[in-house]
CSV table of C-alpha atoms and ligand atoms in Angstrom, one decimal:
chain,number,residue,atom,x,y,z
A,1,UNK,CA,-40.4,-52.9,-29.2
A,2,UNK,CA,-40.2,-49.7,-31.2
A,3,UNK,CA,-36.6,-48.7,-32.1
A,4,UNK,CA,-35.6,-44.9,-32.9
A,5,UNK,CA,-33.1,-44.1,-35.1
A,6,UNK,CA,-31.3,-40.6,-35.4
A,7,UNK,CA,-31.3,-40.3,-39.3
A,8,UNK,CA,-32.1,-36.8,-41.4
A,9,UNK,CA,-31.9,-33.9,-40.5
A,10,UNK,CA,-34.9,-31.6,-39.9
A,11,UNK,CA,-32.8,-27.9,-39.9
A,12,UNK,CA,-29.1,-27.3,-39.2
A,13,UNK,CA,-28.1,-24.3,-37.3
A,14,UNK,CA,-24.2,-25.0,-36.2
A,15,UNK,CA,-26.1,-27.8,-33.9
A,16,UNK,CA,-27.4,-30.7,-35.7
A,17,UNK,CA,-30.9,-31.4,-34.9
A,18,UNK,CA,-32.2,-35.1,-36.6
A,19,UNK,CA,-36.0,-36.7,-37.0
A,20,UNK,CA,-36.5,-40.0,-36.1
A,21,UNK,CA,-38.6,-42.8,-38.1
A,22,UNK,CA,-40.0,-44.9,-35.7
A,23,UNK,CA,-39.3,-49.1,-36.5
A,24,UNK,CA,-41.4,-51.2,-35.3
A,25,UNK,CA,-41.1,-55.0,-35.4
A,26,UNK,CA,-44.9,-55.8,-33.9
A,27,UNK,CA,-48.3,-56.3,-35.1
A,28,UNK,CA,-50.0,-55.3,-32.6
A,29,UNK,CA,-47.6,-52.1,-31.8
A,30,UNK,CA,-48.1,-50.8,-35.6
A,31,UNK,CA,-51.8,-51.6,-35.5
A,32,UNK,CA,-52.4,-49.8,-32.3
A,33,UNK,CA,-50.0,-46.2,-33.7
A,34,UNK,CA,-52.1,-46.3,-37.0
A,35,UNK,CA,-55.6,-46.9,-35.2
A,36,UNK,CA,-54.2,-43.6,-33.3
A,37,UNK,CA,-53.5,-41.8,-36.6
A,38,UNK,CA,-56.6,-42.6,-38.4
A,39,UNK,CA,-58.6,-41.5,-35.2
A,40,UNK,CA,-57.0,-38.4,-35.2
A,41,UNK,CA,-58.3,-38.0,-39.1
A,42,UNK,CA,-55.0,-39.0,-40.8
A,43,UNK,CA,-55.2,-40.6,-44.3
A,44,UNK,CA,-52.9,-44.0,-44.1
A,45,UNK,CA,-50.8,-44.9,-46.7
A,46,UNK,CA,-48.8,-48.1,-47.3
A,47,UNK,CA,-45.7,-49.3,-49.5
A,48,UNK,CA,-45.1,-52.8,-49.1
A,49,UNK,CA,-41.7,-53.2,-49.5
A,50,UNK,CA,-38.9,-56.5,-49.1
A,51,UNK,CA,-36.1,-53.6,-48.3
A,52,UNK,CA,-33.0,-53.1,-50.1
A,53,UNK,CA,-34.3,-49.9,-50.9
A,54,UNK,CA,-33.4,-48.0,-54.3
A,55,UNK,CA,-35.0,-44.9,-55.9
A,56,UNK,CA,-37.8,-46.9,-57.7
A,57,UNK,CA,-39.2,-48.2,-54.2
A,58,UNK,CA,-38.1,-44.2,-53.1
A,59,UNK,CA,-40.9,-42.7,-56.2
A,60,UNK,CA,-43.5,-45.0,-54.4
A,61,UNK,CA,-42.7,-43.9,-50.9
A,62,UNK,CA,-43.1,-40.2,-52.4
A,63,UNK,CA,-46.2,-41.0,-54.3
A,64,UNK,CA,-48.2,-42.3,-50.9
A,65,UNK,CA,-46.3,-39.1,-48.9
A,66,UNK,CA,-48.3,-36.8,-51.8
A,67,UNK,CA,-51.6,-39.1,-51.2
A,68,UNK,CA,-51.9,-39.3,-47.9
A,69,UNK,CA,-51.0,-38.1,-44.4
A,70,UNK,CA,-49.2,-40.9,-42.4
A,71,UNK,CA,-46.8,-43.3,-44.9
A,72,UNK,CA,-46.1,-46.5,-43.5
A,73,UNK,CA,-43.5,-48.9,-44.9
A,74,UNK,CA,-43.2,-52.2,-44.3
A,75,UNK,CA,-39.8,-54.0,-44.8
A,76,UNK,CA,-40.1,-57.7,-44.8
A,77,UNK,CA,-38.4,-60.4,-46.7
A,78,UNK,CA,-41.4,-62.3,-47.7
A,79,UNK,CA,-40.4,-66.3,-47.2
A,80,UNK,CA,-43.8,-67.3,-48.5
A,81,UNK,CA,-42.9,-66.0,-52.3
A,82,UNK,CA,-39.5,-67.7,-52.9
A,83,UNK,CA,-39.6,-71.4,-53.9
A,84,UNK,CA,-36.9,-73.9,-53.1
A,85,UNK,CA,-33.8,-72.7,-54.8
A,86,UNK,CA,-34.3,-69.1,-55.3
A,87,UNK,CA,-32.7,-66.1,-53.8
A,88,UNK,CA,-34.3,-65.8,-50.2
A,89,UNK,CA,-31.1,-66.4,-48.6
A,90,UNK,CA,-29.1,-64.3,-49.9
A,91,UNK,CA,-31.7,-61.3,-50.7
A,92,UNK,CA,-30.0,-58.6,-50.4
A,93,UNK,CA,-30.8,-57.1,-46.4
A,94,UNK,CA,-29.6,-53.8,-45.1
A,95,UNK,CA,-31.7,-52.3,-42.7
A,96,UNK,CA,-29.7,-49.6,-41.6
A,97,UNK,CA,-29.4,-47.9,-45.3
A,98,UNK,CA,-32.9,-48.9,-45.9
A,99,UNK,CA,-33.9,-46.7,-42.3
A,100,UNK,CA,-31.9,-43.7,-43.9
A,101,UNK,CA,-33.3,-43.8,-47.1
A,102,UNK,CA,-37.2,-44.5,-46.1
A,103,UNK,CA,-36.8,-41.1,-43.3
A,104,UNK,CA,-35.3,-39.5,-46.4
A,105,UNK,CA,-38.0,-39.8,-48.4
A,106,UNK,CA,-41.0,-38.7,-46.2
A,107,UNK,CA,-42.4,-41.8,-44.6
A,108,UNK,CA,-43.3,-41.8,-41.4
A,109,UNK,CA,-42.9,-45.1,-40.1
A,110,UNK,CA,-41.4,-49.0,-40.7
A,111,UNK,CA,-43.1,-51.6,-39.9
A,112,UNK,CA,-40.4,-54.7,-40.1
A,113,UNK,CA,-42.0,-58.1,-38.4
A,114,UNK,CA,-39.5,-61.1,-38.0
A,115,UNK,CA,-41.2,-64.0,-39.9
A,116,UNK,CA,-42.1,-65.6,-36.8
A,117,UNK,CA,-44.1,-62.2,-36.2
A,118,UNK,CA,-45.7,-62.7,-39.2
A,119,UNK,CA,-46.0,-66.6,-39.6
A,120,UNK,CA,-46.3,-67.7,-36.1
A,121,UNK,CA,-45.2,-71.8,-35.9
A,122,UNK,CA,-49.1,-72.9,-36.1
A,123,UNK,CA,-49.8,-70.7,-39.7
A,124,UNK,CA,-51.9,-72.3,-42.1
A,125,UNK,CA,-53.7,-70.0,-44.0
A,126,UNK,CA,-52.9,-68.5,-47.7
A,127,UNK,CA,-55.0,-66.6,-50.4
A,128,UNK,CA,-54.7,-68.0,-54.1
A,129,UNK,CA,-56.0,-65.7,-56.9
A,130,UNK,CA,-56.7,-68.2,-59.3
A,131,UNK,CA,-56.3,-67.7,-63.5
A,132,UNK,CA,-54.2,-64.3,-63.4
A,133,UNK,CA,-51.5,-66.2,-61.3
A,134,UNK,CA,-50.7,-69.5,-63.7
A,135,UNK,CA,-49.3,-67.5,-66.9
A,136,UNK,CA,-45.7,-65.4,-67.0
A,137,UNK,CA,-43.7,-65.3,-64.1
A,138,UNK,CA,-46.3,-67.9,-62.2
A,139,UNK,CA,-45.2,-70.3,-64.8
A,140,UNK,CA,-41.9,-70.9,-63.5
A,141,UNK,CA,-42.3,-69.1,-59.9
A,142,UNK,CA,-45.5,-71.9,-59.1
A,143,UNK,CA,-45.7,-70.3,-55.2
A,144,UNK,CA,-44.6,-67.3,-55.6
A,145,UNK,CA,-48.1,-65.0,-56.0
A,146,UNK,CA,-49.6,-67.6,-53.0
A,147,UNK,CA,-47.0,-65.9,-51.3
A,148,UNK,CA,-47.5,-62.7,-52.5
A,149,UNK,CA,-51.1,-62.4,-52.3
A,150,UNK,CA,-51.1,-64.0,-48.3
A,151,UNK,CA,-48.2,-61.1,-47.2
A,152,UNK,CA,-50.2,-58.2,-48.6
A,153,UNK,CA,-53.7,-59.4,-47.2
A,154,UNK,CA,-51.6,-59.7,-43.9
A,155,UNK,CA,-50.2,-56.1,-44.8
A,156,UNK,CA,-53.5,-54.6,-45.1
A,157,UNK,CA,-55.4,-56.3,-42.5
A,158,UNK,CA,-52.9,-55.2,-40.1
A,159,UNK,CA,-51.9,-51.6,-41.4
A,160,UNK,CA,-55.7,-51.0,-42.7
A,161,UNK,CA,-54.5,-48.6,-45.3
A,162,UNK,CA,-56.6,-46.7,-47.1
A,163,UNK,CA,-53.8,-46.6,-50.3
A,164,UNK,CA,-51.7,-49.1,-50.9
A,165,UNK,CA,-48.9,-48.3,-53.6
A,166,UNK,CA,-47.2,-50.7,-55.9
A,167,UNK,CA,-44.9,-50.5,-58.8
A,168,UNK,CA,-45.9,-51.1,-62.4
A,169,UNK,CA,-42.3,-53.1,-62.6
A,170,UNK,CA,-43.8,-56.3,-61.3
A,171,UNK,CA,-47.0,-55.6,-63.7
A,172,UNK,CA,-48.5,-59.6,-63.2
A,173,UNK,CA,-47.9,-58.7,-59.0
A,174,UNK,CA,-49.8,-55.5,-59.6
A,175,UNK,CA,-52.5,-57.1,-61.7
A,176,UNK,CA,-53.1,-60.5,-59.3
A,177,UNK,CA,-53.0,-57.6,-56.3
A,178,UNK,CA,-56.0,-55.9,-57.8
A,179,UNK,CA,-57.7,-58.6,-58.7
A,180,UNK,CA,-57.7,-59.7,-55.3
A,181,UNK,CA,-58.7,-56.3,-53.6
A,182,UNK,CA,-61.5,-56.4,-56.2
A,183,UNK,CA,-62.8,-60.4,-55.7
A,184,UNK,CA,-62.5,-59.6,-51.6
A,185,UNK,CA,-64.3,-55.9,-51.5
A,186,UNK,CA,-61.2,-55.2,-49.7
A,187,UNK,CA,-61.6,-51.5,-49.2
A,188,UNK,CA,-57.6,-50.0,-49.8
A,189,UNK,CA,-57.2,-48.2,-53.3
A,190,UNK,CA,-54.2,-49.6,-55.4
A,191,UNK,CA,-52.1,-46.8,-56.8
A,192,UNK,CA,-49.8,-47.4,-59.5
A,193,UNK,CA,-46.4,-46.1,-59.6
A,194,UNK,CA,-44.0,-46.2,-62.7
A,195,UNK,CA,-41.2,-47.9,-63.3
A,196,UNK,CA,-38.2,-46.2,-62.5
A,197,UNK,CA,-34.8,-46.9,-64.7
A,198,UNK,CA,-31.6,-45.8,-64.1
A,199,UNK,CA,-29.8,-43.9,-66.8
A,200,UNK,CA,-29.1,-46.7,-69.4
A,201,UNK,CA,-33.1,-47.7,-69.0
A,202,UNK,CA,-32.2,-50.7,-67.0
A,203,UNK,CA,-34.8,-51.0,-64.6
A,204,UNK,CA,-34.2,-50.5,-60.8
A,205,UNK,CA,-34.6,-53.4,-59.2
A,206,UNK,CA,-32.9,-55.2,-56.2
A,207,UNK,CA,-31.9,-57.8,-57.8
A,208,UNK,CA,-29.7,-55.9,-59.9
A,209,UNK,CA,-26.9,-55.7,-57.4
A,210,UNK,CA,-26.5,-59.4,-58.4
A,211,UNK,CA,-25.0,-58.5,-61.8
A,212,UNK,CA,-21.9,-58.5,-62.9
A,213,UNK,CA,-20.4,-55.5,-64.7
A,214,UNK,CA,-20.7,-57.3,-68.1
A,215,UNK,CA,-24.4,-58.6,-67.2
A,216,UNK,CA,-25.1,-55.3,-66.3
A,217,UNK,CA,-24.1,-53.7,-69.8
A,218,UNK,CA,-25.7,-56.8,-71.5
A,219,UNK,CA,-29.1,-56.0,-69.4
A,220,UNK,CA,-29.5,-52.7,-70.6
A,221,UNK,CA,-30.8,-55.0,-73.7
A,222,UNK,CA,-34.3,-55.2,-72.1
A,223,UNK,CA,-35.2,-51.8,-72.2
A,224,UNK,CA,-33.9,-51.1,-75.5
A,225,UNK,CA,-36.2,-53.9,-77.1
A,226,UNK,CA,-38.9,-52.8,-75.0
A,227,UNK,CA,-38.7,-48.9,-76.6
A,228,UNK,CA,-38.6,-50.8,-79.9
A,229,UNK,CA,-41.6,-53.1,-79.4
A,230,UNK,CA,-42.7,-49.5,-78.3
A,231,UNK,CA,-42.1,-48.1,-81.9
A,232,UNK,CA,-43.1,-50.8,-83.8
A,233,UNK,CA,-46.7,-50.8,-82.4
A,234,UNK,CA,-47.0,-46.6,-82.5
A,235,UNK,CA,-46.0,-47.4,-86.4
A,236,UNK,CA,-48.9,-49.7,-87.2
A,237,UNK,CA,-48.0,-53.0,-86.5
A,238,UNK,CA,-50.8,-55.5,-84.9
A,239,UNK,CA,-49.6,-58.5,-84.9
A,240,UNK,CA,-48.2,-59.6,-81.6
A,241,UNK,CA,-45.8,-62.6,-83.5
A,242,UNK,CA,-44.0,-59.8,-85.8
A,243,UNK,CA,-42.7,-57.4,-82.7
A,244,UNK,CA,-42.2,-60.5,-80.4
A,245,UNK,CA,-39.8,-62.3,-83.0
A,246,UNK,CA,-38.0,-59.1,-83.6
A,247,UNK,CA,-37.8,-58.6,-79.4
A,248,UNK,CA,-36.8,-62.6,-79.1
A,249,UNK,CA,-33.6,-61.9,-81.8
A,250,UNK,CA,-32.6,-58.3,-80.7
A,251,UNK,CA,-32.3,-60.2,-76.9
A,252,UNK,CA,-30.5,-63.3,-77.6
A,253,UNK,CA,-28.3,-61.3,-79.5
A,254,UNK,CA,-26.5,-61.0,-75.8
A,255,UNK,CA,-24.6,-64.1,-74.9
A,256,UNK,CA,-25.9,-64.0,-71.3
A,257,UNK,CA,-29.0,-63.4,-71.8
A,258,UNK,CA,-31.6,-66.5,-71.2
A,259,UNK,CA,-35.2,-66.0,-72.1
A,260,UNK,CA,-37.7,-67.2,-69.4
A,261,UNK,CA,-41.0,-65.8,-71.4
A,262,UNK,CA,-41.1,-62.8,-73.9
A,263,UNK,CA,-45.3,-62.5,-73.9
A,264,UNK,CA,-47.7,-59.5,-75.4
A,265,UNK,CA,-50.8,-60.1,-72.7
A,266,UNK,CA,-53.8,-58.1,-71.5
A,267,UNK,CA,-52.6,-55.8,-69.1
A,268,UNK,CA,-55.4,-56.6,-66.5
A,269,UNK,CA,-56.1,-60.3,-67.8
A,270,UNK,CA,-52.7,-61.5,-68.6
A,271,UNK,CA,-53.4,-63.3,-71.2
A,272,UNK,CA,-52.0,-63.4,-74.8
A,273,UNK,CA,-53.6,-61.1,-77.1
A,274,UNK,CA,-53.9,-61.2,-81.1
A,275,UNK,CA,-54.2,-58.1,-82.0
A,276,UNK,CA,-52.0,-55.3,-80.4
A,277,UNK,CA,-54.0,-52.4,-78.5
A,278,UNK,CA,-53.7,-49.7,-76.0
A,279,UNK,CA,-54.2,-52.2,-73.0
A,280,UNK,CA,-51.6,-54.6,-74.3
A,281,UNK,CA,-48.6,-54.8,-72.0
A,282,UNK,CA,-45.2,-56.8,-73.6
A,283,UNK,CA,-43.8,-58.2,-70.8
A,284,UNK,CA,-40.3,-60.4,-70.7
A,285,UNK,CA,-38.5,-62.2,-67.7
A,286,UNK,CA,-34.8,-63.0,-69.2
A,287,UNK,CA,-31.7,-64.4,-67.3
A,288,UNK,CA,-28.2,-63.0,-67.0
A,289,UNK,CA,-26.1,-65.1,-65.7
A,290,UNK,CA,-27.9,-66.4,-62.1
A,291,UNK,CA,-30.3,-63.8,-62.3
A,292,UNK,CA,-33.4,-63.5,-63.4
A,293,UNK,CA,-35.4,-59.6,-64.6
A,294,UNK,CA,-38.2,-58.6,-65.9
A,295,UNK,CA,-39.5,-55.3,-67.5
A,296,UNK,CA,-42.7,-54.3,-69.1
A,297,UNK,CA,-44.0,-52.0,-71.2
A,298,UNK,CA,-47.8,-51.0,-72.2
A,299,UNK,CA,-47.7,-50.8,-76.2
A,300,UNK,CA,-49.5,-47.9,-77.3
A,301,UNK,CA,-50.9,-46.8,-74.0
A,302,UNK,CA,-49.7,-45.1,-70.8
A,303,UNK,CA,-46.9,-46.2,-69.4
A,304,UNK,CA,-47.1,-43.5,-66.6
B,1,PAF,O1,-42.8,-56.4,-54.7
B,1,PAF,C1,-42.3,-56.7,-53.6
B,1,PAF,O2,-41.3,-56.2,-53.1
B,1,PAF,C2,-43.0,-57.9,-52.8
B,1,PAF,O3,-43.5,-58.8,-53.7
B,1,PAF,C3,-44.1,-57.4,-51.8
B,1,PAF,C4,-45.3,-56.7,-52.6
B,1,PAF,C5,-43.5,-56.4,-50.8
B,1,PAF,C6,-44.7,-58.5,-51.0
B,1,PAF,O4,-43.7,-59.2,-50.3
């Protein structure tokens, strides 16, 4: 079934005239429209995506529009990737917005399986990358990059892409993502797009809608340790323990916050350094209240 929706407007002379993004719900129909494209020459671009769409998933849409010729977005609330008790339920879903805002930004097209679409009754078959996926978030999320890693190899085997773009927020995603591509010889390129932070430096994310307003203000804690983790390593400092105690006490000096991990790793390897250089990322998963964020930061390096 493909499903049209009147959304921006292309030119307005005194009669409204709208484009329409085309949503398309199965594998087969999305395969068959991009087989089209790249046959007539078009360059294919992806951005996985699980919806609730904000301005940080909006830079990455823009990003593959600049790349490529045909954007495709796929809008699908992963159920592999949640374990028991987390937030699958009640992530937050609003297609309709999501439509609006993906057309807005210059994609061309949504693909949005059900899960049934996607993991038919019979499925049984999942990718693990192995070492990159145990430390940080895979410490207390044990499934979650299983998950992860088995949607986007179903992504790309479906879509074929030849770029695939994914935020630098979820840095350990990024890293097991390329890793993957790399151990497969999958053929997409991985582009990197940087985070995106509202005004106070909190980092977009979904999740944040979760909040409330005192979390919120309490959050904004993240990226102010981050910037001084920043500081300290531009200054000279080298050893990961001094900047990690000084992030550990400028965070739990927030009643809500909760510290999941606060780590200085490789960027690619994720694995703790011991001396601080340009490819060391400080990354921190911390609760407020019921809701768990992360943020990242390359310390002496390019953060995009
Ligand atoms: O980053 C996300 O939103 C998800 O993990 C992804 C890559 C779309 C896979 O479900």
């Amino acid at each position: 079934m493909i499903e049209f929706l009147a959304l921006s407007p292309v030119f307005d002379t005194g009669f409204k005239l709208y484009r329409m993004i085309e949503v398309i719900k199965e594998i087969e129909k999305i395969r068959h429209l991009v087989e089209k494209k790249r046959a007539e020459g078009a360059k294919i671009g992806l951005v996985p995506t699980m919806g609730a769409i904000h301005e940080g998933h909006v830079s990455l849409i823009k990003l593959a529009c600049e790349m490529t010729d045909y954007v495709v977005v796929s809008v699908f609330v992963n159920p592999t990737q949640f374990g028991p008790g987390e937030d699958f339920k009640k992530y937050p879903r609003n297609p309709e917005k999501d439509m609006r805002t993906i057309d807005s930004a210059g994609a061309h097209c949504i693909f949005s399986p059900e899960i049934s679409e996607m993991y038919p009754g019979e499925y049984s078959t999942y990718i693990t990358v192995e070492e990159l996926t145990k430390g940080l978030c895979g410490r207390s999320r044990p499934e979650h990059f299983r998950g992860v890693t088995t949607v986007v190899t179903k992504l790309f085997n479906i879509v074929d892409p030849h770029i695939a773009v994914f935020g630098q927020k979820d840095a350990q995603q990024l890293a097991v993502i390329r890793k993957m591509v790399d151990d497969l010889n999958m053929t997409v390129k991985i582009v990197t797009g940087s985070i995106v932070r509202a005004q106070d430096g909190l980092a977009l994310s979904s999740r944040n809608m979760y909040l409330s307003g005192e979390e919120r203000k309490q959050a904004t804690v993240l990226y102010r340790s981050l910037c001084m983790a920043s500081e300290m390593a531009a200054s000279g400092v080298t050893e990961p323990e001094e900047i990690l105690g000084k992030v550990r006490e400028v965070i739990t000096g927030q009643d809500a916050a909760k510290i999941d991990y606060i780590e200085i790793v490789d960027k690619d390897r994720m694995t703790p350094v011991t001396k601080i250089s340009d490819s060391s990322l400080l990354a921190v998963a911390v609760w407020f209240g019921k809701t768990r964020l992360i943020d990242n930061i390359i310390l002496n390096g390019k953060n995009g």
